[in-house]
mmCIF file of C-alpha atoms and ligand atoms in Angstrom:
data_model
loop_
_atom_site.group_PDB
_atom_site.id
_atom_site.type_symbol
_atom_site.label_atom_id
_atom_site.label_comp_id
_atom_site.label_asym_id
_atom_site.label_seq_id
_atom_site.Cartn_x
_atom_site.Cartn_y
_atom_site.Cartn_z
ATOM 1 C CA UNK A 17 32.224 6.999 -8.805
ATOM 2 C CA UNK A 18 30.930 8.115 -6.247
ATOM 3 C CA UNK A 19 27.374 9.777 -6.457
ATOM 4 C CA UNK A 20 25.242 12.239 -4.199
ATOM 5 C CA UNK A 21 21.370 11.568 -5.125
ATOM 6 C CA UNK A 22 18.049 13.261 -3.799
ATOM 7 C CA UNK A 23 14.920 12.163 -3.869
ATOM 8 C CA UNK A 24 12.163 14.986 -2.945
ATOM 9 C CA UNK A 25 9.175 13.503 -5.289
ATOM 10 C CA UNK A 26 6.463 13.264 -2.272
ATOM 11 C CA UNK A 27 6.914 12.904 1.248
ATOM 12 C CA UNK A 28 10.068 11.831 2.046
ATOM 13 C CA UNK A 29 13.080 14.157 2.004
ATOM 14 C CA UNK A 30 16.351 11.560 1.166
ATOM 15 C CA UNK A 31 19.495 12.099 0.477
ATOM 16 C CA UNK A 32 22.071 8.712 -0.377
ATOM 17 C CA UNK A 33 25.969 8.716 -1.599
ATOM 18 C CA UNK A 34 26.408 5.629 -3.577
ATOM 19 C CA UNK A 35 30.195 4.645 -4.532
ATOM 20 C CA UNK A 36 30.669 1.890 -6.909
ATOM 21 C CA UNK A 37 27.238 0.254 -6.342
ATOM 22 C CA UNK A 38 27.914 0.326 -2.661
ATOM 23 C CA UNK A 39 25.444 2.576 -0.751
ATOM 24 C CA UNK A 40 27.639 4.459 1.779
ATOM 25 C CA UNK A 41 24.698 6.142 3.141
ATOM 26 C CA UNK A 42 21.299 6.730 2.732
ATOM 27 C CA UNK A 43 19.019 9.699 4.842
ATOM 28 C CA UNK A 44 15.507 9.522 4.798
ATOM 29 C CA UNK A 45 13.123 12.449 6.677
ATOM 30 C CA UNK A 46 9.662 11.346 6.575
ATOM 31 C CA UNK A 47 7.079 13.894 6.553
ATOM 32 C CA UNK A 48 4.411 11.047 7.565
ATOM 33 C CA UNK A 49 3.390 13.041 11.084
ATOM 34 C CA UNK A 50 2.951 16.165 9.344
ATOM 35 C CA UNK A 51 0.473 15.144 6.708
ATOM 36 C CA UNK A 52 -1.395 12.792 9.090
ATOM 37 C CA UNK A 53 -3.038 15.404 10.504
ATOM 38 C CA UNK A 54 -4.818 16.485 7.112
ATOM 39 C CA UNK A 55 -5.503 12.734 6.049
ATOM 40 C CA UNK A 56 -3.153 12.715 3.282
ATOM 41 C CA UNK A 57 -0.105 14.606 1.325
ATOM 42 C CA UNK A 58 -0.538 18.093 1.111
ATOM 43 C CA UNK A 59 1.714 19.299 -1.642
ATOM 44 C CA UNK A 60 2.427 22.761 -0.277
ATOM 45 C CA UNK A 61 3.271 21.762 3.160
ATOM 46 C CA UNK A 62 5.405 18.870 1.475
ATOM 47 C CA UNK A 63 7.505 20.948 -0.711
ATOM 48 C CA UNK A 64 7.893 23.647 2.532
ATOM 49 C CA UNK A 65 8.942 20.819 4.314
ATOM 50 C CA UNK A 66 11.428 19.652 1.432
ATOM 51 C CA UNK A 67 13.064 23.153 1.719
ATOM 52 C CA UNK A 68 13.293 23.103 5.338
ATOM 53 C CA UNK A 69 14.900 19.487 5.724
ATOM 54 C CA UNK A 70 16.818 19.327 2.520
ATOM 55 C CA UNK A 71 20.097 20.514 3.599
ATOM 56 C CA UNK A 72 20.667 18.748 6.818
ATOM 57 C CA UNK A 73 19.775 15.530 5.278
ATOM 58 C CA UNK A 74 22.169 16.130 2.521
ATOM 59 C CA UNK A 75 24.827 16.954 5.271
ATOM 60 C CA UNK A 76 24.066 13.399 7.174
ATOM 61 C CA UNK A 77 24.479 11.886 4.112
ATOM 62 C CA UNK A 78 27.726 13.059 3.212
ATOM 63 C CA UNK A 79 28.585 12.685 6.879
ATOM 64 C CA UNK A 80 27.250 9.676 7.179
ATOM 65 C CA UNK A 81 29.594 8.293 3.986
ATOM 66 C CA UNK A 82 32.782 10.193 4.990
ATOM 67 C CA UNK A 83 32.248 11.944 1.866
ATOM 68 C CA UNK A 84 33.261 15.680 1.348
ATOM 69 C CA UNK A 85 31.055 17.589 -1.686
ATOM 70 C CA UNK A 86 34.740 17.656 -3.952
ATOM 71 C CA UNK A 87 34.823 13.881 -3.700
ATOM 72 C CA UNK A 88 31.727 13.674 -5.533
ATOM 73 C CA UNK A 89 31.910 12.768 -9.494
ATOM 74 C CA UNK A 90 28.087 13.195 -10.247
ATOM 75 C CA UNK A 91 24.855 14.446 -8.536
ATOM 76 C CA UNK A 92 21.658 12.710 -9.320
ATOM 77 C CA UNK A 93 17.899 13.758 -8.542
ATOM 78 C CA UNK A 94 14.290 12.089 -8.674
ATOM 79 C CA UNK A 95 13.230 14.390 -11.938
ATOM 80 C CA UNK A 96 9.446 12.801 -11.915
ATOM 81 C CA UNK A 97 6.775 11.654 -11.815
ATOM 82 C CA UNK A 98 5.831 13.114 -8.264
ATOM 83 C CA UNK A 99 4.633 16.665 -6.465
ATOM 84 C CA UNK A 100 5.543 19.496 -8.989
ATOM 85 C CA UNK A 101 6.999 21.793 -6.262
ATOM 86 C CA UNK A 102 8.147 18.854 -4.355
ATOM 87 C CA UNK A 103 10.375 17.592 -6.830
ATOM 88 C CA UNK A 104 11.482 20.994 -7.828
ATOM 89 C CA UNK A 105 13.256 21.137 -4.575
ATOM 90 C CA UNK A 106 15.092 18.657 -4.553
ATOM 91 C CA UNK A 107 15.885 18.733 -8.557
ATOM 92 C CA UNK A 108 17.148 22.207 -8.483
ATOM 93 C CA UNK A 109 19.306 21.424 -5.555
ATOM 94 C CA UNK A 110 20.887 18.903 -7.050
ATOM 95 C CA UNK A 111 21.527 20.873 -10.657
ATOM 96 C CA UNK A 112 23.017 23.553 -8.279
ATOM 97 C CA UNK A 113 25.408 21.315 -6.303
ATOM 98 C CA UNK A 114 26.621 19.488 -9.698
ATOM 99 C CA UNK A 115 26.989 23.540 -11.320
ATOM 100 C CA UNK A 116 29.108 24.619 -8.361
ATOM 101 C CA UNK A 117 31.332 21.276 -8.300
ATOM 102 C CA UNK A 118 31.383 21.116 -12.311
ATOM 103 C CA UNK A 119 30.258 17.727 -12.400
ATOM 104 C CA UNK A 120 27.582 15.607 -14.574
ATOM 105 C CA UNK A 121 23.865 15.975 -13.086
ATOM 106 C CA UNK A 122 21.423 13.320 -14.128
ATOM 107 C CA UNK A 123 17.802 13.414 -13.636
ATOM 108 C CA UNK A 124 16.235 10.183 -12.643
ATOM 109 C CA UNK A 125 12.807 8.765 -13.242
ATOM 110 C CA UNK A 126 11.205 7.524 -9.753
ATOM 111 C CA UNK A 127 9.223 4.369 -10.997
ATOM 112 C CA UNK A 128 12.749 3.187 -12.811
ATOM 113 C CA UNK A 129 14.897 3.829 -9.826
ATOM 114 C CA UNK A 130 11.862 1.392 -7.674
ATOM 115 C CA UNK A 131 12.225 -1.193 -10.547
ATOM 116 C CA UNK A 132 15.724 -1.903 -10.068
ATOM 117 C CA UNK A 133 15.580 -1.513 -6.148
ATOM 118 C CA UNK A 134 15.170 -5.193 -5.618
ATOM 119 C CA UNK A 135 18.223 -5.563 -7.055
ATOM 120 C CA UNK A 136 20.132 -3.773 -3.862
ATOM 121 C CA UNK A 137 20.428 -6.147 -1.569
ATOM 122 C CA UNK A 138 22.492 -6.260 1.962
ATOM 123 C CA UNK A 139 25.765 -7.569 2.728
ATOM 124 C CA UNK A 140 26.160 -9.240 5.333
ATOM 125 C CA UNK A 141 29.571 -10.444 5.008
ATOM 126 C CA UNK A 142 32.436 -8.045 5.225
ATOM 127 C CA UNK A 143 33.543 -6.064 2.400
ATOM 128 C CA UNK A 144 36.993 -5.440 1.293
ATOM 129 C CA UNK A 145 38.801 -3.845 4.828
ATOM 130 C CA UNK A 146 38.875 -0.479 3.077
ATOM 131 C CA UNK A 147 38.038 2.003 0.368
ATOM 132 C CA UNK A 148 39.638 4.607 -0.787
ATOM 133 C CA UNK A 149 37.184 7.446 -1.782
ATOM 134 C CA UNK A 150 38.101 9.248 -5.272
ATOM 135 C CA UNK A 151 40.572 11.614 -4.283
ATOM 136 C CA UNK A 152 41.852 9.857 -1.553
ATOM 137 C CA UNK A 153 42.184 12.117 1.244
ATOM 138 C CA UNK A 154 40.501 9.508 3.300
ATOM 139 C CA UNK A 155 39.980 5.936 3.787
ATOM 140 C CA UNK A 156 36.393 4.994 4.649
ATOM 141 C CA UNK A 157 36.784 1.624 6.882
ATOM 142 C CA UNK A 158 33.411 -0.392 6.804
ATOM 143 C CA UNK A 159 32.401 0.176 10.320
ATOM 144 C CA UNK A 160 31.905 4.008 9.819
ATOM 145 C CA UNK A 161 29.347 3.509 6.620
ATOM 146 C CA UNK A 162 25.455 4.280 7.578
ATOM 147 C CA UNK A 163 23.321 1.294 8.384
ATOM 148 C CA UNK A 164 26.504 -0.915 8.728
ATOM 149 C CA UNK A 165 25.399 -2.849 11.612
ATOM 150 C CA UNK A 166 22.789 -4.753 9.655
ATOM 151 C CA UNK A 167 25.222 -4.976 6.465
ATOM 152 C CA UNK A 168 25.458 -2.569 3.524
ATOM 153 C CA UNK A 169 23.461 -2.142 1.023
ATOM 154 C CA UNK A 170 25.172 -2.869 -2.707
ATOM 155 C CA UNK A 171 23.843 -2.951 -6.186
ATOM 156 C CA UNK A 172 23.889 -7.001 -7.280
ATOM 157 C CA UNK A 173 23.130 -6.103 -11.097
ATOM 158 C CA UNK A 174 25.772 -9.059 -11.615
ATOM 159 C CA UNK A 175 23.044 -11.374 -10.515
ATOM 160 C CA UNK A 176 20.665 -9.727 -13.006
ATOM 161 C CA UNK A 177 17.875 -11.629 -14.417
ATOM 162 C CA UNK A 178 14.897 -10.656 -17.098
ATOM 163 C CA UNK A 179 11.733 -10.645 -14.456
ATOM 164 C CA UNK A 180 8.315 -9.368 -14.329
ATOM 165 C CA UNK A 181 8.566 -6.486 -11.719
ATOM 166 C CA UNK A 182 5.739 -5.347 -9.766
ATOM 167 C CA UNK A 183 6.128 -1.478 -8.657
ATOM 168 C CA UNK A 184 3.037 -0.737 -6.229
ATOM 169 C CA UNK A 185 3.032 2.312 -4.258
ATOM 170 C CA UNK A 186 0.798 4.919 -2.886
ATOM 171 C CA UNK A 187 0.536 6.634 -6.284
ATOM 172 C CA UNK A 188 1.321 3.597 -8.641
ATOM 173 C CA UNK A 189 0.688 0.073 -9.286
ATOM 174 C CA UNK A 190 2.329 -1.527 -12.450
ATOM 175 C CA UNK A 191 3.729 -4.472 -14.157
ATOM 176 C CA UNK A 192 6.866 -4.085 -16.255
ATOM 177 C CA UNK A 193 9.070 -6.830 -17.986
ATOM 178 C CA UNK A 194 12.753 -5.998 -17.745
ATOM 179 C CA UNK A 195 14.421 -7.923 -20.109
ATOM 180 C CA UNK A 196 17.574 -6.718 -19.441
ATOM 181 C CA UNK A 197 19.315 -4.004 -17.285
ATOM 182 C CA UNK A 198 17.794 -0.746 -18.151
ATOM 183 C CA UNK A 199 15.660 -2.221 -20.668
ATOM 184 C CA UNK A 200 12.340 -2.685 -19.745
ATOM 185 C CA UNK A 201 8.744 -2.551 -21.202
ATOM 186 C CA UNK A 202 5.307 -1.552 -18.987
ATOM 187 C CA UNK A 203 2.619 -4.618 -19.238
ATOM 188 C CA UNK A 204 -0.102 -2.824 -17.346
ATOM 189 C CA UNK A 205 -0.639 -0.390 -14.980
ATOM 190 C CA UNK A 206 -3.471 0.935 -12.776
ATOM 191 C CA UNK A 207 -6.488 2.466 -14.582
ATOM 192 C CA UNK A 208 -7.837 4.515 -11.390
ATOM 193 C CA UNK A 209 -6.622 4.067 -7.761
ATOM 194 C CA UNK A 210 -2.974 2.705 -6.514
ATOM 195 C CA UNK A 211 -2.967 -0.486 -4.276
ATOM 196 C CA UNK A 212 -1.210 1.931 -1.974
ATOM 197 C CA UNK A 213 -4.126 4.308 -2.292
ATOM 198 C CA UNK A 214 -6.731 2.031 -2.060
ATOM 199 C CA UNK A 215 -5.569 0.633 1.637
ATOM 200 C CA UNK A 216 -4.810 4.429 2.788
ATOM 201 C CA UNK A 217 -8.682 5.361 1.363
ATOM 202 C CA UNK A 218 -10.537 2.537 2.940
ATOM 203 C CA UNK A 219 -8.539 2.980 6.010
ATOM 204 C CA UNK A 220 -9.181 6.372 5.906
ATOM 205 C CA UNK A 221 -13.105 5.303 5.665
ATOM 206 C CA UNK A 222 -12.577 2.753 8.609
ATOM 207 C CA UNK A 223 -11.313 5.793 10.837
ATOM 208 C CA UNK A 224 -7.393 4.751 10.727
ATOM 209 C CA UNK A 225 -4.759 7.038 10.650
ATOM 210 C CA UNK A 226 -3.055 7.973 7.409
ATOM 211 C CA UNK A 227 -0.898 6.495 6.023
ATOM 212 C CA UNK A 228 -3.759 3.455 6.685
ATOM 213 C CA UNK A 229 -0.968 0.904 4.774
ATOM 214 C CA UNK A 230 0.926 -0.097 7.549
ATOM 215 C CA UNK A 231 -2.047 -0.112 10.181
ATOM 216 C CA UNK A 232 -4.006 -2.465 7.861
ATOM 217 C CA UNK A 233 -1.213 -4.677 7.773
ATOM 218 C CA UNK A 234 -0.601 -4.556 11.710
ATOM 219 C CA UNK A 235 -4.519 -5.497 11.845
ATOM 220 C CA UNK A 236 -5.113 -7.668 9.586
ATOM 221 C CA UNK A 237 -2.495 -10.011 11.074
ATOM 222 C CA UNK A 238 -5.390 -10.738 13.816
ATOM 223 C CA UNK A 239 -8.187 -10.645 11.450
ATOM 224 C CA UNK A 240 -9.998 -13.206 9.371
ATOM 225 C CA UNK A 241 -9.489 -12.592 5.732
ATOM 226 C CA UNK A 242 -12.745 -14.570 5.298
ATOM 227 C CA UNK A 243 -14.783 -13.018 7.319
ATOM 228 C CA UNK A 244 -16.224 -10.561 4.486
ATOM 229 C CA UNK A 245 -16.446 -10.893 0.589
ATOM 230 C CA UNK A 246 -14.846 -7.840 -1.409
ATOM 231 C CA UNK A 247 -14.292 -7.763 -5.014
ATOM 232 C CA UNK A 248 -11.434 -8.757 -6.894
ATOM 233 C CA UNK A 249 -11.320 -6.020 -9.342
ATOM 234 C CA UNK A 250 -10.095 -7.223 -13.087
ATOM 235 C CA UNK A 251 -8.641 -10.293 -11.392
ATOM 236 C CA UNK A 252 -10.052 -12.194 -14.600
ATOM 237 C CA UNK A 253 -9.313 -9.575 -16.652
ATOM 238 C CA UNK A 254 -7.267 -10.515 -20.031
ATOM 239 C CA UNK A 255 -5.043 -7.382 -19.337
ATOM 240 C CA UNK A 256 -2.192 -6.702 -16.857
ATOM 241 C CA UNK A 257 -4.018 -3.439 -15.571
ATOM 242 C CA UNK A 258 -5.586 -3.244 -12.464
ATOM 243 C CA UNK A 259 -8.260 -0.920 -10.907
ATOM 244 C CA UNK A 260 -9.037 -0.667 -7.191
ATOM 245 C CA UNK A 261 -11.511 2.119 -7.274
ATOM 246 C CA UNK A 262 -14.517 -0.349 -7.118
ATOM 247 C CA UNK A 263 -13.137 -2.297 -3.906
ATOM 248 C CA UNK A 264 -12.727 0.859 -2.349
ATOM 249 C CA UNK A 265 -16.336 1.941 -2.950
ATOM 250 C CA UNK A 266 -17.832 -1.337 -1.915
ATOM 251 C CA UNK A 267 -16.036 -0.694 1.578
ATOM 252 C CA UNK A 268 -17.930 2.183 1.605
ATOM 253 C CA UNK A 269 -21.211 0.529 0.899
ATOM 254 C CA UNK A 270 -20.395 -2.032 3.117
ATOM 255 C CA UNK A 271 -19.583 0.308 6.221
ATOM 256 C CA UNK A 272 -23.030 2.640 5.271
ATOM 257 C CA UNK A 273 -25.140 -0.892 5.681
ATOM 258 C CA UNK A 274 -23.278 -1.915 8.505
ATOM 259 C CA UNK A 275 -23.356 1.097 10.503
ATOM 260 C CA UNK A 276 -21.603 0.282 13.986
ATOM 261 C CA UNK A 277 -19.466 -2.312 12.989
ATOM 262 C CA UNK A 278 -15.966 -0.343 13.548
ATOM 263 C CA UNK A 279 -17.194 -0.114 17.404
ATOM 264 C CA UNK A 280 -16.128 -4.280 17.724
ATOM 265 C CA UNK A 281 -12.209 -4.242 17.738
ATOM 266 C CA UNK A 282 -12.688 -7.844 16.329
ATOM 267 C CA UNK A 283 -14.834 -6.892 13.185
ATOM 268 C CA UNK A 284 -12.506 -3.901 12.445
ATOM 269 C CA UNK A 285 -9.175 -6.316 12.329
ATOM 270 C CA UNK A 286 -11.577 -8.999 10.212
ATOM 271 C CA UNK A 287 -12.479 -5.895 7.614
ATOM 272 C CA UNK A 288 -8.875 -5.076 7.639
ATOM 273 C CA UNK A 289 -7.542 -8.638 6.656
ATOM 274 C CA UNK A 290 -10.340 -9.031 4.137
ATOM 275 C CA UNK A 291 -9.865 -5.843 2.498
ATOM 276 C CA UNK A 292 -5.946 -6.871 2.355
ATOM 277 C CA UNK A 293 -6.497 -10.442 0.966
ATOM 278 C CA UNK A 294 -8.908 -8.866 -1.848
ATOM 279 C CA UNK A 295 -5.858 -6.193 -2.583
ATOM 280 C CA UNK A 296 -3.162 -8.807 -2.213
ATOM 281 C CA UNK A 297 -4.803 -11.645 -4.052
ATOM 282 C CA UNK A 298 -5.067 -9.473 -7.264
ATOM 283 C CA UNK A 299 -1.500 -8.176 -6.872
ATOM 284 C CA UNK A 300 -0.218 -11.761 -6.743
ATOM 285 C CA UNK A 301 -2.193 -13.847 -9.286
ATOM 286 C CA UNK A 302 -2.132 -11.015 -11.841
ATOM 287 C CA UNK A 303 2.116 -10.906 -11.419
ATOM 288 C CA UNK A 304 2.462 -14.325 -11.601
ATOM 289 C CA UNK A 305 0.407 -14.803 -14.923
ATOM 290 C CA UNK A 306 2.123 -12.004 -16.176
ATOM 291 C CA UNK A 307 5.400 -13.897 -15.622
ATOM 292 C CA UNK A 308 4.180 -16.922 -16.961
ATOM 293 C CA UNK A 309 2.862 -15.293 -19.951
ATOM 294 C CA UNK A 310 6.157 -13.545 -20.652
ATOM 295 C CA UNK A 311 8.273 -16.585 -20.035
ATOM 296 C CA UNK A 312 10.719 -15.105 -17.498
ATOM 297 C CA UNK A 313 12.084 -17.130 -14.533
ATOM 298 C CA UNK A 314 12.036 -14.117 -11.914
ATOM 299 C CA UNK A 315 9.608 -11.775 -10.060
ATOM 300 C CA UNK A 316 10.625 -8.988 -8.371
ATOM 301 C CA UNK A 317 8.911 -6.148 -6.355
ATOM 302 C CA UNK A 318 8.950 -2.954 -5.070
ATOM 303 C CA UNK A 319 7.518 0.244 -3.668
ATOM 304 C CA UNK A 320 5.994 1.058 -0.497
ATOM 305 C CA UNK A 321 3.207 -1.696 -0.728
ATOM 306 C CA UNK A 322 5.896 -4.265 -0.947
ATOM 307 C CA UNK A 323 6.133 -3.743 2.866
ATOM 308 C CA UNK A 324 3.068 -5.238 3.219
ATOM 309 C CA UNK A 325 3.462 -8.834 4.939
ATOM 310 C CA UNK A 326 0.585 -10.679 3.551
ATOM 311 C CA UNK A 327 2.131 -9.415 -0.014
ATOM 312 C CA UNK A 328 5.551 -10.648 0.783
ATOM 313 C CA UNK A 329 4.403 -13.724 2.422
ATOM 314 C CA UNK A 330 1.984 -14.736 -0.537
ATOM 315 C CA UNK A 331 4.018 -13.463 -3.275
ATOM 316 C CA UNK A 332 6.654 -15.754 -1.721
ATOM 317 C CA UNK A 333 4.181 -18.984 -1.703
ATOM 318 C CA UNK A 334 3.039 -18.701 -5.141
ATOM 319 C CA UNK A 335 6.768 -17.858 -6.705
ATOM 320 C CA UNK A 336 7.941 -20.935 -4.731
ATOM 321 C CA UNK A 337 4.845 -23.135 -5.967
ATOM 322 C CA UNK A 338 5.325 -21.746 -9.812
ATOM 323 C CA UNK A 339 8.519 -22.216 -9.604
ATOM 324 C CA UNK A 340 10.058 -18.582 -10.021
ATOM 325 C CA UNK A 341 12.940 -16.945 -8.180
ATOM 326 C CA UNK A 342 11.612 -13.777 -5.940
ATOM 327 C CA UNK A 343 13.288 -10.869 -5.675
ATOM 328 C CA UNK A 344 11.198 -8.566 -2.824
ATOM 329 C CA UNK A 345 13.108 -4.598 -2.246
ATOM 330 C CA UNK A 346 14.737 -4.775 1.249
ATOM 331 C CA UNK A 347 11.798 -2.985 3.338
ATOM 332 C CA UNK A 348 13.936 0.098 4.237
ATOM 333 C CA UNK A 349 14.379 0.385 0.257
ATOM 334 C CA UNK A 350 10.384 0.011 -0.776
ATOM 335 C CA UNK A 351 9.450 3.099 0.332
ATOM 336 C CA UNK A 352 10.759 6.339 -1.449
ATOM 337 C CA UNK A 353 14.543 6.674 -0.748
ATOM 338 C CA UNK A 354 17.316 8.255 -2.528
ATOM 339 C CA UNK A 355 19.632 5.265 -2.039
ATOM 340 C CA UNK A 356 17.530 3.555 -5.156
ATOM 341 C CA UNK A 357 17.816 6.737 -7.332
ATOM 342 C CA UNK A 358 22.034 7.140 -6.608
ATOM 343 C CA UNK A 359 21.910 3.281 -7.706
ATOM 344 C CA UNK A 360 20.321 3.559 -10.969
ATOM 345 C CA UNK A 361 21.634 6.911 -11.659
ATOM 346 C CA UNK A 362 25.593 5.551 -11.033
ATOM 347 C CA UNK A 363 24.386 2.536 -13.366
ATOM 348 C CA UNK A 364 23.443 4.493 -16.101
ATOM 349 C CA UNK A 365 26.256 6.798 -16.141
ATOM 350 C CA UNK A 366 29.132 3.848 -15.672
ATOM 351 C CA UNK A 367 26.675 2.559 -18.682
ATOM 352 C CA UNK A 368 27.306 5.473 -21.220
ATOM 353 C CA UNK A 369 24.324 7.551 -19.911
ATOM 354 C CA UNK A 370 25.208 11.401 -20.584
ATOM 355 C CA UNK A 371 24.311 13.744 -18.099
ATOM 356 C CA UNK A 372 21.280 15.925 -18.079
ATOM 357 C CA UNK A 373 21.069 19.646 -18.761
ATOM 358 C CA UNK A 374 21.451 21.487 -15.482
ATOM 359 C CA UNK A 375 18.374 23.806 -16.254
ATOM 360 C CA UNK A 376 16.419 20.533 -17.396
ATOM 361 C CA UNK A 377 12.711 20.576 -15.571
ATOM 362 C CA UNK A 378 11.165 18.405 -13.909
ATOM 363 C CA UNK A 379 8.576 15.789 -15.154
ATOM 364 C CA UNK A 380 5.851 15.685 -12.723
ATOM 365 C CA UNK A 381 4.081 13.340 -14.978
ATOM 366 C CA UNK A 382 6.836 11.082 -16.618
ATOM 367 C CA UNK A 383 5.505 8.187 -17.851
ATOM 368 C CA UNK A 384 7.846 5.094 -17.362
ATOM 369 C CA UNK A 385 8.661 4.880 -21.332
ATOM 370 C CA UNK A 386 9.402 1.462 -22.997
ATOM 371 C CA UNK A 387 12.554 0.207 -24.121
ATOM 372 C CA UNK A 388 16.489 0.862 -23.215
ATOM 373 C CA UNK A 389 16.591 4.052 -21.018
ATOM 374 C CA UNK A 390 19.760 5.147 -22.085
ATOM 375 C CA UNK A 391 20.043 4.780 -25.887
HETATM 376 O O1 KG4 B 408 6.491 4.502 -2.431
HETATM 377 P P1 KG4 B 408 6.080 4.993 -1.452
HETATM 378 O O2 KG4 B 408 7.096 5.064 -0.238
HETATM 379 O O3 KG4 B 408 5.366 6.257 -2.047
HETATM 380 C C1 KG4 B 408 5.044 6.202 -3.343
HETATM 381 O O4 KG4 B 408 5.577 6.671 -4.350
HETATM 382 O O5 KG4 B 408 3.672 6.293 -3.578
HETATM 383 O O6 KG4 B 408 4.846 4.261 -1.059
HETATM 384 C C2 KG4 B 408 3.740 4.624 -0.111
HETATM 385 C C3 KG4 B 408 2.414 3.945 0.073
HETATM 386 C C4 KG4 B 408 1.212 4.004 0.713
HETATM 387 O O7 KG4 B 408 0.444 4.390 0.086
HETATM 388 C C5 KG4 B 408 1.338 3.201 2.666
HETATM 389 O O8 KG4 B 408 -0.039 3.304 2.845
HETATM 390 C C6 KG4 B 408 1.425 2.176 1.599
HETATM 391 O O9 KG4 B 408 3.078 2.496 0.478
HETATM 392 N N1 KG4 B 408 2.515 1.104 2.180
HETATM 393 C C7 KG4 B 408 2.214 -0.155 2.752
HETATM 394 C C8 KG4 B 408 2.586 -0.414 3.929
HETATM 395 N N2 KG4 B 408 3.463 0.223 4.128
HETATM 396 C C9 KG4 B 408 3.535 1.312 3.265
HETATM 397 N N3 KG4 B 408 0.397 -0.568 2.422
HETATM 398 C C10 KG4 B 408 0.590 -1.885 2.897
HETATM 399 N N4 KG4 B 408 0.928 -2.294 3.787
HETATM 400 C C11 KG4 B 408 2.201 -1.904 4.347
HETATM 401 N N5 KG4 B 408 3.117 -2.590 5.323
HETATM 402 ZN ZN1 ZN B 409 7.752 5.656 -4.719
#
């Protein structure tokens, strides 16, 4: 089955072609530079940029995959949650393509796509010598596929095992128990700011450019994480919920009470390391605790903040210590991308999911539901 997937829920315009679990191409056009000027994502600008870039991003994805529109078997798009006008661009475009091709359309929950992204892995060994695309007009050699120099991504659902999954991004922080493929239960989520938002907002307070997460990650590498003691919100709370707005407020007051601290480069790096360690400690400890309580043997993590080196390192150490297998989403699949949308869409369709209506609406506030998502 060959699926074209679109992702436009926030500030990345992305298109991917997935065929039989293989990511043939994944094109992403990031709007980060545009929004950086405003210190955060401006919804109207995001939608306008999606409109401006979508066709060329889709063309790139099709070209890199070596797939013609007529060879597609289905079209998928992120239906929610996300920015309404941004979602609208990708969803309506996908429905229009499905209508024109007379092929099924399927709307995907962005968080559910993140949830399964750790099962998309890189295969460095050569694939089968050739793959005949549906329609058979052309054989796609491995070397023609996007990203082939570093290996091809493929959905490794055969390796699936029940897990506790941390989804940690700019908009959301949640822990989910994934009992089996497509069957999951949300254990807890943030009651206020998301972890990525905490990175971005505390970074903004320190004068760092948007998004500040990667910048804090970089500066923290040369900082002392014990220099300053910031709160670890809800660390000892019995629930699996998170809260990060108190940490942000405490950074605000700390900066007010220590004027001039940011003029010293080393103190800035120490601040970054101290903020980062507070966020990471909460994420790691609560994830491990949830995994123990839910009697799973595997932990997974995905979403933009999973790019963070300290989080990857500390989660790996904790999992090794506690005997959990850890699957982290590949870095290029942590931030928003259509590859994860396409992989999930194909998996659902192959497992009996019916397509969605061509006039299905966007769901900007779509909450990840409990249960089996195709029954
Ligand atoms: O998943 P994503 O691309 O978009 C949402 O769905 O929100 O995540 C973006 C978030 C931003 O808050 C960004 O600062 C954060 O991920 N992020 C990082 C790092 N790279 C991206 N946070 C900490 N360290 C990083 N290396
Ligand atoms: Zn996301």
